[in-house]
Amino acid sequence: SCLSASVDARGDAVRLAAAVGTRDQTLHVSGCSKSCAHRGAASLTLVGREGRYDLIRNGNSAGRPSLSGLTIDQIEALLQSAKGPRP
């Protein structure tokens, strides 16, 4: 709902929640670098930029991204692969 957002942060967060599952990780999805809704750190922070996401590990939206320019599909695949195979 932020005019600065270039991604559907709320919709994408719902989609990625299933990929994160119940692991001991926190995920914050921010529509832009202002991160007004949550300024604290998370295990994974996604920051919307120009219609894609930058991924910051163990930090907040002001942190240095470890990966940049990711699509929502790429992020979902990354989270799924981190979960490992299903029993």
mmCIF file of C-alpha atoms in Angstrom:
data_model
loop_
_atom_site.group_PDB
_atom_site.id
_atom_site.type_symbol
_atom_site.label_atom_id
_atom_site.label_comp_id
_atom_site.label_asym_id
_atom_site.label_seq_id
_atom_site.Cartn_x
_atom_site.Cartn_y
_atom_site.Cartn_z
ATOM 1 C CA SER A 1 0.000 0.000 0.000
ATOM 2 C CA CYS A 2 3.065 2.278 -0.080
ATOM 3 C CA LEU A 3 3.500 4.590 -3.057
ATOM 4 C CA SER A 4 7.268 3.918 -2.983
ATOM 5 C CA ALA A 5 6.848 0.148 -3.445
ATOM 6 C CA SER A 6 7.689 -1.369 -6.814
ATOM 7 C CA VAL A 7 6.621 -4.907 -5.834
ATOM 8 C CA ASP A 8 3.557 -6.546 -4.289
ATOM 9 C CA ALA A 9 5.223 -7.067 -0.905
ATOM 10 C CA ARG A 10 2.100 -8.319 0.865
ATOM 11 C CA GLY A 11 1.123 -10.784 -1.835
ATOM 12 C CA ASP A 12 4.686 -11.999 -2.242
ATOM 13 C CA ALA A 13 5.056 -12.448 1.530
ATOM 14 C CA VAL A 14 1.983 -14.689 1.584
ATOM 15 C CA ARG A 15 3.379 -16.703 -1.317
ATOM 16 C CA LEU A 16 6.806 -17.093 0.302
ATOM 17 C CA ALA A 17 5.466 -18.014 3.748
ATOM 18 C CA ALA A 18 4.792 -21.550 2.525
ATOM 19 C CA ALA A 19 8.330 -21.795 1.140
ATOM 20 C CA VAL A 20 9.853 -20.700 4.444
ATOM 21 C CA GLY A 21 7.723 -23.200 6.344
ATOM 22 C CA THR A 22 8.388 -23.719 10.039
ATOM 23 C CA ARG A 23 12.149 -23.370 9.994
ATOM 24 C CA ASP A 24 13.781 -21.214 12.630
ATOM 25 C CA GLN A 25 14.071 -18.317 10.220
ATOM 26 C CA THR A 26 12.290 -15.019 9.988
ATOM 27 C CA LEU A 27 11.427 -13.436 6.674
ATOM 28 C CA HIS A 28 10.671 -9.755 6.142
ATOM 29 C CA VAL A 29 9.396 -8.584 2.762
ATOM 30 C CA SER A 30 9.596 -4.835 2.235
ATOM 31 C CA GLY A 31 8.189 -3.022 -0.777
ATOM 32 C CA CYS A 32 11.031 -0.490 -0.719
ATOM 33 C CA SER A 33 14.205 0.379 1.168
ATOM 34 C CA LYS A 34 12.357 2.643 3.641
ATOM 35 C CA SER A 35 11.012 -0.484 5.369
ATOM 36 C CA CYS A 36 8.440 1.497 7.356
ATOM 37 C CA ALA A 37 6.538 -1.559 8.635
ATOM 38 C CA HIS A 38 9.558 -3.300 10.207
ATOM 39 C CA ARG A 39 12.945 -1.703 10.717
ATOM 40 C CA GLY A 40 14.469 -4.602 12.670
ATOM 41 C CA ALA A 41 16.651 -7.404 11.400
ATOM 42 C CA ALA A 42 15.371 -10.728 10.062
ATOM 43 C CA SER A 43 17.075 -13.939 8.973
ATOM 44 C CA LEU A 44 16.107 -13.003 5.413
ATOM 45 C CA THR A 45 15.060 -9.522 4.363
ATOM 46 C CA LEU A 46 13.747 -8.876 0.872
ATOM 47 C CA VAL A 47 13.722 -5.298 -0.338
ATOM 48 C CA GLY A 48 11.791 -4.321 -3.436
ATOM 49 C CA ARG A 49 13.718 -2.344 -6.030
ATOM 50 C CA GLU A 50 12.605 -1.646 -9.594
ATOM 51 C CA GLY A 51 10.124 -4.531 -9.640
ATOM 52 C CA ARG A 52 12.544 -7.115 -8.236
ATOM 53 C CA TYR A 53 14.061 -7.924 -4.858
ATOM 54 C CA ASP A 54 17.412 -7.617 -3.153
ATOM 55 C CA LEU A 55 18.082 -10.293 -0.515
ATOM 56 C CA ILE A 56 19.817 -9.410 2.741
ATOM 57 C CA ARG A 57 20.809 -12.182 5.122
ATOM 58 C CA ASN A 58 20.676 -11.548 8.890
ATOM 59 C CA GLY A 59 19.993 -7.851 8.579
ATOM 60 C CA ASN A 60 17.483 -5.141 7.832
ATOM 61 C CA SER A 61 16.571 -3.195 4.719
ATOM 62 C CA ALA A 62 19.617 -0.934 5.130
ATOM 63 C CA GLY A 63 21.993 -3.909 4.986
ATOM 64 C CA ARG A 64 24.178 -4.947 2.087
ATOM 65 C CA PRO A 65 22.402 -7.404 -0.234
ATOM 66 C CA SER A 66 23.985 -10.798 -0.791
ATOM 67 C CA LEU A 67 21.881 -11.190 -3.957
ATOM 68 C CA SER A 68 20.252 -8.495 -6.079
ATOM 69 C CA GLY A 69 17.660 -8.227 -8.821
ATOM 70 C CA LEU A 70 15.800 -11.442 -7.945
ATOM 71 C CA THR A 71 12.338 -12.281 -9.233
ATOM 72 C CA ILE A 72 9.755 -13.729 -6.880
ATOM 73 C CA ASP A 73 10.114 -17.077 -8.690
ATOM 74 C CA GLN A 74 13.875 -17.091 -8.083
ATOM 75 C CA ILE A 75 13.388 -16.315 -4.404
ATOM 76 C CA GLU A 76 10.801 -19.048 -4.001
ATOM 77 C CA ALA A 77 13.159 -21.553 -5.657
ATOM 78 C CA LEU A 78 15.994 -20.461 -3.340
ATOM 79 C CA LEU A 79 13.817 -20.944 -0.260
ATOM 80 C CA GLN A 80 12.577 -24.322 -1.472
ATOM 81 C CA SER A 81 16.114 -25.557 -2.145
ATOM 82 C CA ALA A 82 17.208 -24.413 1.326
ATOM 83 C CA LYS A 83 14.454 -26.531 2.871
ATOM 84 C CA GLY A 84 15.960 -29.655 1.371
ATOM 85 C CA PRO A 85 14.080 -32.700 0.085
ATOM 86 C CA ARG A 86 10.771 -33.664 1.631
ATOM 87 C CA PRO A 87 10.743 -36.916 3.606
#
